[in-house]
mmCIF file with all atom_site columns, C-alpha atoms in Angstrom:
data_model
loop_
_atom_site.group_PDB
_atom_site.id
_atom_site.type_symbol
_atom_site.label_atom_id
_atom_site.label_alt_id
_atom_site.label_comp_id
_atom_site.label_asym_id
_atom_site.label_entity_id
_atom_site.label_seq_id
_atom_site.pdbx_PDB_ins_code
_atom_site.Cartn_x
_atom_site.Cartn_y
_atom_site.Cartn_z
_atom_site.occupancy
_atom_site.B_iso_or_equiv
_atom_site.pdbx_formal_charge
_atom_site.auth_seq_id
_atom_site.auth_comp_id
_atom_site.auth_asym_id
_atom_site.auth_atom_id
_atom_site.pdbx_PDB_model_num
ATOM 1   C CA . UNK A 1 1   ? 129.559 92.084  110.451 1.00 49.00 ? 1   UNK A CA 1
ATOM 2   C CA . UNK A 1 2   ? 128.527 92.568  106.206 1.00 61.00 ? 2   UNK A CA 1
ATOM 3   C CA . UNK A 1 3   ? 124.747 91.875  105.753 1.00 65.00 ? 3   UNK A CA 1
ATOM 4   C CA . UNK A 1 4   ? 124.994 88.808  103.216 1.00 66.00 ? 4   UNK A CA 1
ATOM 5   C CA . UNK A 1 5   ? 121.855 88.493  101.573 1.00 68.00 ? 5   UNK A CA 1
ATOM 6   C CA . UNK A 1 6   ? 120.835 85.332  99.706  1.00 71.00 ? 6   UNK A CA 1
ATOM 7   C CA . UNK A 1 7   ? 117.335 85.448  98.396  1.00 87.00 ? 7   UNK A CA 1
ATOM 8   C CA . UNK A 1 8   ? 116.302 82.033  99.073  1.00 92.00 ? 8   UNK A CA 1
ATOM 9   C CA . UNK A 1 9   ? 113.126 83.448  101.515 1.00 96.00 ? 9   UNK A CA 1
ATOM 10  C CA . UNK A 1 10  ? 110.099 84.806  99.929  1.00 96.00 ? 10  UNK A CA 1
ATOM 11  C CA . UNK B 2 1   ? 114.940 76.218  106.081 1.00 93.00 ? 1   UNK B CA 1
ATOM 12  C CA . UNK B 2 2   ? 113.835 76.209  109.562 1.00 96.00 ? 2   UNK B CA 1
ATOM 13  C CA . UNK B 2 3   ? 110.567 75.268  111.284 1.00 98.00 ? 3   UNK B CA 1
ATOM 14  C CA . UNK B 2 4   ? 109.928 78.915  112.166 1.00 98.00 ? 4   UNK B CA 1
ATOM 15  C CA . UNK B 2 5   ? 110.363 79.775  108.513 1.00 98.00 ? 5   UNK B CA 1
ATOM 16  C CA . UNK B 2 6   ? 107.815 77.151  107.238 1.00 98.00 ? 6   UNK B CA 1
ATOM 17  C CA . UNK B 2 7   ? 105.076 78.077  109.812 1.00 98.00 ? 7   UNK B CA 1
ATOM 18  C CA . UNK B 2 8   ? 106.229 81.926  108.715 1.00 98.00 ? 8   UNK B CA 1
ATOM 19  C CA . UNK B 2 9   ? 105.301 80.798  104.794 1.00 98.00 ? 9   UNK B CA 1
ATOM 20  C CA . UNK B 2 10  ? 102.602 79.022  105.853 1.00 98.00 ? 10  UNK B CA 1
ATOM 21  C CA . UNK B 2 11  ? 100.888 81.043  107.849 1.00 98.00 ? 11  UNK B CA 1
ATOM 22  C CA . UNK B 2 12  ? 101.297 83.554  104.930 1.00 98.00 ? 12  UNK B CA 1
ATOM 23  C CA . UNK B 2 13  ? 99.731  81.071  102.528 1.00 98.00 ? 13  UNK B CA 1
ATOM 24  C CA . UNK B 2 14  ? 96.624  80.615  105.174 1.00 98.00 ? 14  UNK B CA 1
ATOM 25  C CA . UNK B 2 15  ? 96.118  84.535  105.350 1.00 98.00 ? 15  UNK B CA 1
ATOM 26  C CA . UNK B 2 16  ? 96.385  84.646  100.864 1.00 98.00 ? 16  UNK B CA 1
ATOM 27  C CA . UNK B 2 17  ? 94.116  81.640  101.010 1.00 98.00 ? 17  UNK B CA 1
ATOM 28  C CA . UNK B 2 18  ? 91.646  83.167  104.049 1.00 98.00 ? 18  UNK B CA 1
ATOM 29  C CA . UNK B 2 19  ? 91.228  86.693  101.952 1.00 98.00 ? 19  UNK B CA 1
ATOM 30  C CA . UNK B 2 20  ? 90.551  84.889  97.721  1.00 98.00 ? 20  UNK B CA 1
ATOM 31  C CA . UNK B 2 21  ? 88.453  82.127  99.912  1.00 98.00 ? 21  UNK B CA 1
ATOM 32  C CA . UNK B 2 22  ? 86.208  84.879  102.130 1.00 98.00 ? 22  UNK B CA 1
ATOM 33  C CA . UNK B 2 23  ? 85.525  86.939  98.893  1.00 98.00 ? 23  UNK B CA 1
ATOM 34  C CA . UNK B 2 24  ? 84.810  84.298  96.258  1.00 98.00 ? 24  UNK B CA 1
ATOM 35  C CA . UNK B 2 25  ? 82.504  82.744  98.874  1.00 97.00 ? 25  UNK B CA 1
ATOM 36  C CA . UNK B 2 26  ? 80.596  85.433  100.088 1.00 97.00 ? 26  UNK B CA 1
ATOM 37  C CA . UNK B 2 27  ? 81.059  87.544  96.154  1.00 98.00 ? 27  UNK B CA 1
ATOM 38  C CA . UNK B 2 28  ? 82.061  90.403  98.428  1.00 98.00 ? 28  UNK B CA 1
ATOM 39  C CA . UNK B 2 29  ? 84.936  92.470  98.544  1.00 97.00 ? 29  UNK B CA 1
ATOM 40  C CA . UNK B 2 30  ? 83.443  94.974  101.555 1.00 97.00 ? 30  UNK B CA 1
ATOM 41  C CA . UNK B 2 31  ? 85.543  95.574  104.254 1.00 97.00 ? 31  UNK B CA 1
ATOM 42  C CA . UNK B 2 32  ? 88.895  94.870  102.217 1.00 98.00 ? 32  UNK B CA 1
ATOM 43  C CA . UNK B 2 33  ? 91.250  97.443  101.110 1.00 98.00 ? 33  UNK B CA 1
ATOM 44  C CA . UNK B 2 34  ? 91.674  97.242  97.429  1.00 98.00 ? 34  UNK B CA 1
ATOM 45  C CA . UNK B 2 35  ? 95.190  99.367  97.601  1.00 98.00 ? 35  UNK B CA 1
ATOM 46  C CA . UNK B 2 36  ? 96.545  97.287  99.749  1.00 98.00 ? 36  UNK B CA 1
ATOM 47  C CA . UNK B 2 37  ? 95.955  94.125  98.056  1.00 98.00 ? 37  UNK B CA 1
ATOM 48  C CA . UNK B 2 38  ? 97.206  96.141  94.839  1.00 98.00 ? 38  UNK B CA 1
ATOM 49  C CA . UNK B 2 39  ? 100.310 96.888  96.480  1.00 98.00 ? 39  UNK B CA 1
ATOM 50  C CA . UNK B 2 40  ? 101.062 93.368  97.641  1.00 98.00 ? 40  UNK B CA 1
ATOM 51  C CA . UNK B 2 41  ? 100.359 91.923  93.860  1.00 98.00 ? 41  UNK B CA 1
ATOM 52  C CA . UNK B 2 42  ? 102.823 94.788  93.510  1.00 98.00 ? 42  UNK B CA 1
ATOM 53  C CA . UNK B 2 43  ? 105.639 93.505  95.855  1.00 98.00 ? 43  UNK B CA 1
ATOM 54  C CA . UNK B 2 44  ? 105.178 90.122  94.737  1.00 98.00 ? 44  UNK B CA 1
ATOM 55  C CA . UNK B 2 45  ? 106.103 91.086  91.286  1.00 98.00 ? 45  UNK B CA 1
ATOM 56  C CA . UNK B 2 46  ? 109.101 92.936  92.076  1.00 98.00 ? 46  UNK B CA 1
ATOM 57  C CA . UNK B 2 47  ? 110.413 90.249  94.619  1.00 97.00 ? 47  UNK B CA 1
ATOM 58  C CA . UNK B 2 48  ? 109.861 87.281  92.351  1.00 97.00 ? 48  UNK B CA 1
ATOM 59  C CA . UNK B 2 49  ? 111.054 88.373  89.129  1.00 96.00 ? 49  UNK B CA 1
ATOM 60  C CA . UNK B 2 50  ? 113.935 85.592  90.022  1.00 95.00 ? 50  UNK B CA 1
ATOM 61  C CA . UNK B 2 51  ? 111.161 83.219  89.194  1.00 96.00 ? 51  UNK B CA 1
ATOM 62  C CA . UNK B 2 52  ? 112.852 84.027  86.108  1.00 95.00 ? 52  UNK B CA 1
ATOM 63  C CA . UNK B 2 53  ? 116.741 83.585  86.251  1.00 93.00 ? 53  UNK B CA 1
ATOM 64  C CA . UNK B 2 54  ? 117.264 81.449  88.880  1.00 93.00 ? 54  UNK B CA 1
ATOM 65  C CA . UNK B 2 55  ? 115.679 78.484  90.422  1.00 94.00 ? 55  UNK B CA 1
ATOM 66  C CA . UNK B 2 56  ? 116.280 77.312  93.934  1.00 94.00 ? 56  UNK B CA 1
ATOM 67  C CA . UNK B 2 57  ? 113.750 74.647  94.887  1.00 95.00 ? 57  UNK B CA 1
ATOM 68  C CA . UNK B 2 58  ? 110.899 73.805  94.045  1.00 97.00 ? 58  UNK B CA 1
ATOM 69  C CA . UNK B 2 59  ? 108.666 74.558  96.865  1.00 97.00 ? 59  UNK B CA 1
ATOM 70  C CA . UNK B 2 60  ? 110.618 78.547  96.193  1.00 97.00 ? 60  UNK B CA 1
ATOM 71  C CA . UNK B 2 61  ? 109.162 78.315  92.921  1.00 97.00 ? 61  UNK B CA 1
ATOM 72  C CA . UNK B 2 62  ? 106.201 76.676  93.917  1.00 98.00 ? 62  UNK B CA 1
ATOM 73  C CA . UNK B 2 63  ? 105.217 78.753  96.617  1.00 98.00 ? 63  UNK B CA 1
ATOM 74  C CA . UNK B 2 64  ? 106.168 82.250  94.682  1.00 98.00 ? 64  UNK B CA 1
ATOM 75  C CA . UNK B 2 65  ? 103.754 81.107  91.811  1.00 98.00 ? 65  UNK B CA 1
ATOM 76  C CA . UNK B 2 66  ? 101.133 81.025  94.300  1.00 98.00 ? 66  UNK B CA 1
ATOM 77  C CA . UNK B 2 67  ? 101.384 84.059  95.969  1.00 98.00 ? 67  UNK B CA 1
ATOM 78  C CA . UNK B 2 68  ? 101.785 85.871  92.718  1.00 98.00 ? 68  UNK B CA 1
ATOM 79  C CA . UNK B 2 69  ? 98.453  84.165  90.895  1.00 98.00 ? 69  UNK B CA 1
ATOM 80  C CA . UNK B 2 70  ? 96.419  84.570  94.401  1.00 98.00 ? 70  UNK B CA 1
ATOM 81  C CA . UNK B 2 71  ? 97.697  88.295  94.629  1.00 98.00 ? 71  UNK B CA 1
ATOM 82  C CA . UNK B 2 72  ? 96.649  89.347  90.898  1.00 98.00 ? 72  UNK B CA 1
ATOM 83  C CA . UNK B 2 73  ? 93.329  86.472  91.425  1.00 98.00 ? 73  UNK B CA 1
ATOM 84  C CA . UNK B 2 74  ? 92.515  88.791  94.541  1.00 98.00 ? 74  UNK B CA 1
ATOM 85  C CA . UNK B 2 75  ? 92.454  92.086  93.225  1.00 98.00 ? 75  UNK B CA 1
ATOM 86  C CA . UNK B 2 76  ? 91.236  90.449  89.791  1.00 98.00 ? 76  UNK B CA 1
ATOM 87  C CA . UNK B 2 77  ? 88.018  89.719  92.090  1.00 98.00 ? 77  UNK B CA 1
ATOM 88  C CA . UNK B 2 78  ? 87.711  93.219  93.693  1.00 98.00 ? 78  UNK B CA 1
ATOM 89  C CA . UNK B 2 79  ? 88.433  95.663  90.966  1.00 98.00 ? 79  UNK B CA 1
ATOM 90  C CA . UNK B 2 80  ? 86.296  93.492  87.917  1.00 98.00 ? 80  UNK B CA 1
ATOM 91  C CA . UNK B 2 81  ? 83.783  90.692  89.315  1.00 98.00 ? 81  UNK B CA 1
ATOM 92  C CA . UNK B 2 82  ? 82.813  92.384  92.476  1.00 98.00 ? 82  UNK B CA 1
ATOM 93  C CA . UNK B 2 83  ? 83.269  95.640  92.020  1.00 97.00 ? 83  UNK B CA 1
ATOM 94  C CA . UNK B 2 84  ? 80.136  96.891  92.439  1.00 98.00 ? 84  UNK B CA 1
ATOM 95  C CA . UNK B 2 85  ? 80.999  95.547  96.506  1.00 98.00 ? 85  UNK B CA 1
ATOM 96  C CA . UNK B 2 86  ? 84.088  97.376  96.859  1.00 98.00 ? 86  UNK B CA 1
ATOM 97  C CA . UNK B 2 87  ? 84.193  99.955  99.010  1.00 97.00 ? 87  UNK B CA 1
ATOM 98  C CA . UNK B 2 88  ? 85.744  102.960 97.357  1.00 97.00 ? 88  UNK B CA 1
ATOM 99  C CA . UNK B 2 89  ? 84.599  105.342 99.831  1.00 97.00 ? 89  UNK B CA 1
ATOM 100 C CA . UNK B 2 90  ? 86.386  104.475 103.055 1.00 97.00 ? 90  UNK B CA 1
ATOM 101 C CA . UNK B 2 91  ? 89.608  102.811 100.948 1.00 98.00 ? 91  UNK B CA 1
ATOM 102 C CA . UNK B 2 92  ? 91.286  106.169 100.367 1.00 98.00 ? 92  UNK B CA 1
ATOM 103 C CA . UNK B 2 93  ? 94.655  106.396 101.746 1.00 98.00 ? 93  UNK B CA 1
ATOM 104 C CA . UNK B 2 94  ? 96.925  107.848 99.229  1.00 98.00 ? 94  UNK B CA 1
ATOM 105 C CA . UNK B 2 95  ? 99.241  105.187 98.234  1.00 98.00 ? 95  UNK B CA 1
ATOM 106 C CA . UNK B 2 96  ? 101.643 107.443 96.276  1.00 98.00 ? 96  UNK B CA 1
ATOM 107 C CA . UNK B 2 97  ? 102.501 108.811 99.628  1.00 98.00 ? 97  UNK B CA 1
ATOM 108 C CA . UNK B 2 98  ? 103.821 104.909 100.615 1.00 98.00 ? 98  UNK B CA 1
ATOM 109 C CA . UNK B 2 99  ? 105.348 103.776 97.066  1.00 98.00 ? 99  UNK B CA 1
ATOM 110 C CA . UNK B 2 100 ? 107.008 106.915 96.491  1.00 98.00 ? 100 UNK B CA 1
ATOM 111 C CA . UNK B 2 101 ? 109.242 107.212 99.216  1.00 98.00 ? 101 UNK B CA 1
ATOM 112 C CA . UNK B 2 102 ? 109.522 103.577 99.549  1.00 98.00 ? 102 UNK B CA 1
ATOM 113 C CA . UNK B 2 103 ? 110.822 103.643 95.669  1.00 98.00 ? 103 UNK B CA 1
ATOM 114 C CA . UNK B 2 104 ? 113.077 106.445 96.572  1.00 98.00 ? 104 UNK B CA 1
ATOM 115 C CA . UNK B 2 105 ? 114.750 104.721 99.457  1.00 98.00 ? 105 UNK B CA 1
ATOM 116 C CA . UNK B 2 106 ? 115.229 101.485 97.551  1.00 98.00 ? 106 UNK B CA 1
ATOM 117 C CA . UNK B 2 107 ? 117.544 104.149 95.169  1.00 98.00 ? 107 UNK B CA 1
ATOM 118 C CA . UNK B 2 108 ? 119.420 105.173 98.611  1.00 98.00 ? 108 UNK B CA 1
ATOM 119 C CA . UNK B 2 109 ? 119.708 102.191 101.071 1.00 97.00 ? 109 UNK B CA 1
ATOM 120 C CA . UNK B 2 110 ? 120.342 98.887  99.482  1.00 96.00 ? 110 UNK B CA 1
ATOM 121 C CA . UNK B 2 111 ? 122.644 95.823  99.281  1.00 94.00 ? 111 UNK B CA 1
ATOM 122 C CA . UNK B 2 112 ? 123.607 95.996  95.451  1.00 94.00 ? 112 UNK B CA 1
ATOM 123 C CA . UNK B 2 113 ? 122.951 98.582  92.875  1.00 96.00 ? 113 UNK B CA 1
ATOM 124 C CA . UNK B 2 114 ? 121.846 96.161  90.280  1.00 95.00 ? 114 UNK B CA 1
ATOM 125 C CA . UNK B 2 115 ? 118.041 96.156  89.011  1.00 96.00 ? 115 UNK B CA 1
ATOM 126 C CA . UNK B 2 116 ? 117.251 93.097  90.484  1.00 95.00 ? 116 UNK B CA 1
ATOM 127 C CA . UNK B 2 117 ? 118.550 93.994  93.684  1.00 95.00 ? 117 UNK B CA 1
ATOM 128 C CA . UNK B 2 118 ? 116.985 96.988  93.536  1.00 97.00 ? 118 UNK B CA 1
ATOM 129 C CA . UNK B 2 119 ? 113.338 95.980  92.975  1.00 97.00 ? 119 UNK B CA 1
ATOM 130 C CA . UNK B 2 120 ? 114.167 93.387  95.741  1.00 97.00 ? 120 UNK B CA 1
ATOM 131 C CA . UNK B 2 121 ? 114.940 95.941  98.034  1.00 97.00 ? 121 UNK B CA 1
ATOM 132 C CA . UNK B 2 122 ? 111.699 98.277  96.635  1.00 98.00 ? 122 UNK B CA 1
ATOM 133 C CA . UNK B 2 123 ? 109.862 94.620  97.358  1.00 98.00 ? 123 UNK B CA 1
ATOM 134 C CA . UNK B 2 124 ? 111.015 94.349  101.124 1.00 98.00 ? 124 UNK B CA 1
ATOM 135 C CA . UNK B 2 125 ? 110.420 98.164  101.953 1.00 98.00 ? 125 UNK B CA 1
ATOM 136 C CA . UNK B 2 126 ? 106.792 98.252  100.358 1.00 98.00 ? 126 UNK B CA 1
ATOM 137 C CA . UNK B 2 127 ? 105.692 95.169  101.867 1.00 98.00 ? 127 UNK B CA 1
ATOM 138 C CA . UNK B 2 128 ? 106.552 96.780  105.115 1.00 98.00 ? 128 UNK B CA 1
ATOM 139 C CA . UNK B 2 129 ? 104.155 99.452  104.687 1.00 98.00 ? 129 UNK B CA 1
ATOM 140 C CA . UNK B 2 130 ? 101.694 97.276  102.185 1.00 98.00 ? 130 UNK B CA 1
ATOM 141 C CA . UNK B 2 131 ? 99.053  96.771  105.187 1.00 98.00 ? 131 UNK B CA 1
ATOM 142 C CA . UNK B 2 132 ? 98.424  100.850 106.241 1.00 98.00 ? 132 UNK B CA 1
ATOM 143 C CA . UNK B 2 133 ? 95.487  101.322 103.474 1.00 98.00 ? 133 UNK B CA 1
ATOM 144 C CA . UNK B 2 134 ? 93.615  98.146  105.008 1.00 98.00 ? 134 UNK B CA 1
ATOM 145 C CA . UNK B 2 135 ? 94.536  99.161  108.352 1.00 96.00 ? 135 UNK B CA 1
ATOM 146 C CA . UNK B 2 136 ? 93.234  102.640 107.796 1.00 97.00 ? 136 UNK B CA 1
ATOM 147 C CA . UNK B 2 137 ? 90.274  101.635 106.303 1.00 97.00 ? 137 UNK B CA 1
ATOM 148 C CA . UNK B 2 138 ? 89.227  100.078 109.351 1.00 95.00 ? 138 UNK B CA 1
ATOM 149 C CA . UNK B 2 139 ? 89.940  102.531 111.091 1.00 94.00 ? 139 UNK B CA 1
ATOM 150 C CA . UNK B 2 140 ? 87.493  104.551 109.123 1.00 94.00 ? 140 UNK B CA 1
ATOM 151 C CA . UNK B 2 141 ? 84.658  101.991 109.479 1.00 94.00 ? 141 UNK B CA 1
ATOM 152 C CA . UNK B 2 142 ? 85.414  101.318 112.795 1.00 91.00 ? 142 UNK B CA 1
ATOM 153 C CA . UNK B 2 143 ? 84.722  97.865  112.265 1.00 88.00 ? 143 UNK B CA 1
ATOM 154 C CA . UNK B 2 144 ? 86.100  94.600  110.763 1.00 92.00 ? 144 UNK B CA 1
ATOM 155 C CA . UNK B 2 145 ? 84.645  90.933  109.318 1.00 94.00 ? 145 UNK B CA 1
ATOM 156 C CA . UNK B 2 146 ? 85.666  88.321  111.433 1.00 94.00 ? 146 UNK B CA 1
ATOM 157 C CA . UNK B 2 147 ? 87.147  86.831  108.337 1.00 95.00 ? 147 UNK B CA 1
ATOM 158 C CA . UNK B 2 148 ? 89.034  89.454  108.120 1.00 96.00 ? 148 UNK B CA 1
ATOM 159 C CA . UNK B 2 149 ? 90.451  89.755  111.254 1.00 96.00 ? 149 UNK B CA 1
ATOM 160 C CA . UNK B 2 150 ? 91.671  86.302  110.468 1.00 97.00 ? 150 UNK B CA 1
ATOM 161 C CA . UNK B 2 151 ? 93.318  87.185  107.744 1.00 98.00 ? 151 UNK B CA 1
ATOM 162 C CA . UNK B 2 152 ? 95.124  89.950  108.983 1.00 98.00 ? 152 UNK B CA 1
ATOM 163 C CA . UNK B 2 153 ? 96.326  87.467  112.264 1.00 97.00 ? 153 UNK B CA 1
ATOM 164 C CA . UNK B 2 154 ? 98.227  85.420  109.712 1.00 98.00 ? 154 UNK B CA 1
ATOM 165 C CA . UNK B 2 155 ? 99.514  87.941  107.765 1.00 98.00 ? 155 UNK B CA 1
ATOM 166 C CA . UNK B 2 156 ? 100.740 89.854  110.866 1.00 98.00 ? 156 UNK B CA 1
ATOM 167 C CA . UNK B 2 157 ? 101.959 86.606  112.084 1.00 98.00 ? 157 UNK B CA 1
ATOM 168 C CA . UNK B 2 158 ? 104.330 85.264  109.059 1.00 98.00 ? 158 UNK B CA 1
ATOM 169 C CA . UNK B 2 159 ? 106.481 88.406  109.699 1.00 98.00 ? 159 UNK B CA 1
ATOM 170 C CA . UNK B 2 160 ? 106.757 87.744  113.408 1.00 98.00 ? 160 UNK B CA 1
ATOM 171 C CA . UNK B 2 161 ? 107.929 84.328  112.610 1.00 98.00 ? 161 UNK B CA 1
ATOM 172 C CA . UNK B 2 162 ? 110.168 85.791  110.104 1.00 98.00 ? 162 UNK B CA 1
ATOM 173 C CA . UNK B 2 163 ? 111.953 87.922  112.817 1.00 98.00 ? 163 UNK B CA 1
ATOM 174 C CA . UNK B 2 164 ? 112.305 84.374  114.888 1.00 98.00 ? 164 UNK B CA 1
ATOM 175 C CA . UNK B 2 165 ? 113.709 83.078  111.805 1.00 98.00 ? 165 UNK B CA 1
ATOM 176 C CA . UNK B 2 166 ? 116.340 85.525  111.453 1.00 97.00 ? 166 UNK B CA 1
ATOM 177 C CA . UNK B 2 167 ? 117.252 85.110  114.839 1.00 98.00 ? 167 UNK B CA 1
ATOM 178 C CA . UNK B 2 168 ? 118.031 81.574  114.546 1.00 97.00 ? 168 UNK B CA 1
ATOM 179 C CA . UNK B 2 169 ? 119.476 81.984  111.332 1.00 96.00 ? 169 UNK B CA 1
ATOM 180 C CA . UNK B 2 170 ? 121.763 84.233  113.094 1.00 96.00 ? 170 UNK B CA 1
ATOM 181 C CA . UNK B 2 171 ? 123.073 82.314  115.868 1.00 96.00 ? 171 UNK B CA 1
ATOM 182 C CA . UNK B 2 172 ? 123.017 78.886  114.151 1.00 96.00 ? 172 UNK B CA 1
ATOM 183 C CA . UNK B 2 173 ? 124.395 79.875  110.408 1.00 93.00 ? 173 UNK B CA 1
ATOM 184 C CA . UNK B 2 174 ? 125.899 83.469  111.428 1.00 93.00 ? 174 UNK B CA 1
ATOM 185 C CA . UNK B 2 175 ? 123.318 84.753  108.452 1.00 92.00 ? 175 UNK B CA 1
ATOM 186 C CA . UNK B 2 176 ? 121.919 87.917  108.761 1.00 92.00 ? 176 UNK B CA 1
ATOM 187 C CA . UNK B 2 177 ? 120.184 90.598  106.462 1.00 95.00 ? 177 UNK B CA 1
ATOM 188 C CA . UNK B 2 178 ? 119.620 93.763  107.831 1.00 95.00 ? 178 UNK B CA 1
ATOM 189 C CA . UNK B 2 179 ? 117.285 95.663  105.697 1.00 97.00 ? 179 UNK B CA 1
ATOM 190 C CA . UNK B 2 180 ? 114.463 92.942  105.759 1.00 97.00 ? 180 UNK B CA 1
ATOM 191 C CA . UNK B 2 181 ? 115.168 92.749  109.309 1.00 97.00 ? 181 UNK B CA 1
ATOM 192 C CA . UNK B 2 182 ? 114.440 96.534  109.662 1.00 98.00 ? 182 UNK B CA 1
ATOM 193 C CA . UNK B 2 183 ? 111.526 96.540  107.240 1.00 98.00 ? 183 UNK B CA 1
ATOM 194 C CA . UNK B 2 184 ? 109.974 92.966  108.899 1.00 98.00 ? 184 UNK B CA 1
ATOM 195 C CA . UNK B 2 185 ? 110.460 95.130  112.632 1.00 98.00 ? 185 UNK B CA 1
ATOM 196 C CA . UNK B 2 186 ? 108.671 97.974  110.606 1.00 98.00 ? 186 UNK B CA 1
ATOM 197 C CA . UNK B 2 187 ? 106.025 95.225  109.418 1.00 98.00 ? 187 UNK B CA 1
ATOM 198 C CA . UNK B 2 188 ? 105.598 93.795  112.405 1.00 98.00 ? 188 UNK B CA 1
ATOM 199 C CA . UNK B 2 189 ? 105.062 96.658  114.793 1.00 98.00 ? 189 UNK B CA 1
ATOM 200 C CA . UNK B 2 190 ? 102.816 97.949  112.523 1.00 97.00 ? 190 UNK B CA 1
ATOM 201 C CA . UNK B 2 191 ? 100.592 95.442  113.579 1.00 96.00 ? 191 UNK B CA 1
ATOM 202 C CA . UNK B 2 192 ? 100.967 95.425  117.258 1.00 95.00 ? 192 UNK B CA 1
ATOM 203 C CA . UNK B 2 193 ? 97.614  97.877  117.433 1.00 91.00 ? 193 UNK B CA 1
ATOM 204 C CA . UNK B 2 194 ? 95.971  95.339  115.977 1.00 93.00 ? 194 UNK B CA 1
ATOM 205 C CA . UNK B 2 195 ? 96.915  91.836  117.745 1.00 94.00 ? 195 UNK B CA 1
ATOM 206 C CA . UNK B 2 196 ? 95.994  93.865  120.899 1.00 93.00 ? 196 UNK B CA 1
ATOM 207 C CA . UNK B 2 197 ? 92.202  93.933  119.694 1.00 90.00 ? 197 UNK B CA 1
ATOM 208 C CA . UNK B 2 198 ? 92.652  90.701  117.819 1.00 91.00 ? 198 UNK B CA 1
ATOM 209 C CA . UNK B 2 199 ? 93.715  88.965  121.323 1.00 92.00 ? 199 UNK B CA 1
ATOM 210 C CA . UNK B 2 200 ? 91.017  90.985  123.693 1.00 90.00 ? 200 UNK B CA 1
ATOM 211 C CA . UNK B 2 201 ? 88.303  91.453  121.818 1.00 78.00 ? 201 UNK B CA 1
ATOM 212 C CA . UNK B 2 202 ? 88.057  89.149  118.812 1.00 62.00 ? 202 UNK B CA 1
ATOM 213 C CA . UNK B 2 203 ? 86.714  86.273  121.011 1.00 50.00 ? 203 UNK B CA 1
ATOM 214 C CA . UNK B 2 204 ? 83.284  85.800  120.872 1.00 48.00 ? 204 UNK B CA 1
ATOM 215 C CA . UNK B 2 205 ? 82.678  89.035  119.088 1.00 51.00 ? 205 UNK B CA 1
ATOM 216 C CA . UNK B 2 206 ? 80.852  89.113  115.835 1.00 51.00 ? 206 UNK B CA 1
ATOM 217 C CA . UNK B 2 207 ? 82.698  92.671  114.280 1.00 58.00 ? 207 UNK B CA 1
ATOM 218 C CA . UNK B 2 208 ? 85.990  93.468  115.386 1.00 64.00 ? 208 UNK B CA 1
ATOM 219 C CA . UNK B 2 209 ? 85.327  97.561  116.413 1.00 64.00 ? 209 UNK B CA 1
ATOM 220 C CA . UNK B 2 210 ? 88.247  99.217  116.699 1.00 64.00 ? 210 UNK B CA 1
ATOM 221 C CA . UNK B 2 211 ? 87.859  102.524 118.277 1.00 59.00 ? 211 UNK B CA 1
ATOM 222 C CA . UNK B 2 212 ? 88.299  105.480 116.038 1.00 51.00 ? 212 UNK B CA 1
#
């Protein structure tokens, strides 16, 4: 499992 | 965007709004930490610098321009206007000892060695720790505004939510992001001490005193 990061949080 | 995820930002705008509304009303800054709210204007403006290359909805943008202008209004209002109500002399944990390692470990542990990414990652790890000056200060006075405690509910609380958020996330879209799931378990614990005398003893209890 890769960490995916998409920064669509704040 | 999930429900736990909008009561997460929301309850993060309430604790913003709380903190600019208690001092402008009452033209005092006493009881709040003036590092801390330095080092959140500070995460804000590492996090959001995609306010500037990229645009993903409106509400993003909407909502990052807010926390940004409340962040810099807020410590605006402590460090000029009311100044002379600050309260140097119990606000004195050294911050260097949070934004320095927290700086360094951005270098070390971190999704993408590209600025951006970087001050993302510096973003996620600070905010983590962002809370220990006010949380030390009232340690040192012993004692808190209800306001205040108020404010720090919320803010605990939009982590917690956060963590809920990446659980769903997880089983539902198979999205995960480990290091702001470490740093928002960090956050969250962090204030644990606190929602303990929140819950008992905030009811009916002018000052929050939290035993030193």
């Amino acid at each position: 499992l890769d960490s995916q990061t998409d920064k669509d949080e704040l | 965007m999930n429900i736990f995820r909008l009561t997460g930002d929301l309850s993060h705008l309430a604790a913003i709004i709380i903190l600019l509304l208690k001092i402008w009303k009452t033209r005092s800054c006493a009881g709040i930490s003036g590092k801390s709210q330095i080092l959140f204007a500070l995460v804000f403006t590492s996090r959001y610098l995609d306010l500037l290359t990229s645009f993903i909805s409106l509400y993003n943008t909407t909502m990052k321009v807010i926390y940004i202008g409340c962040a810099y209004a807020t410590v605006y209002l402590i460090y000029a206007k009311f100044k002379a109500t600050y309260d140097g002399n119990h606000d004195t944990f050294r911050v260097e000892f949070l934004v320095v390692p927290v700086g360094g470990l951005a270098f070390l542990v971190n999704h993408d060695f590209s600025p951006l990414e970087i001050l993302w990652t510096f973003s996620i790890y600070l905010e983590s720790v962002a809370i220990l000056p006010q949380l030390f200060m009232i340690s040192k006075t012993g004692e808190a505004e209800t306001i205040t405690t108020h404010y720090l509910f919320f803010l605990g609380l939009y982590r917690a939510l956060y963590l809920i958020n990446w659980i769903w996330r997880f089983y539902f879209e198979g999205f995960f992001d480990m290091i702001a799931i470490v740093a928002g378990v960090v956050q969250t614990i962090l204030y644990c001490d606190f929602f303990y005398l929140y819950v008992t003893k905030g009811e009916g209890r002018s000052q929050l005193s939290i035993p030193t």
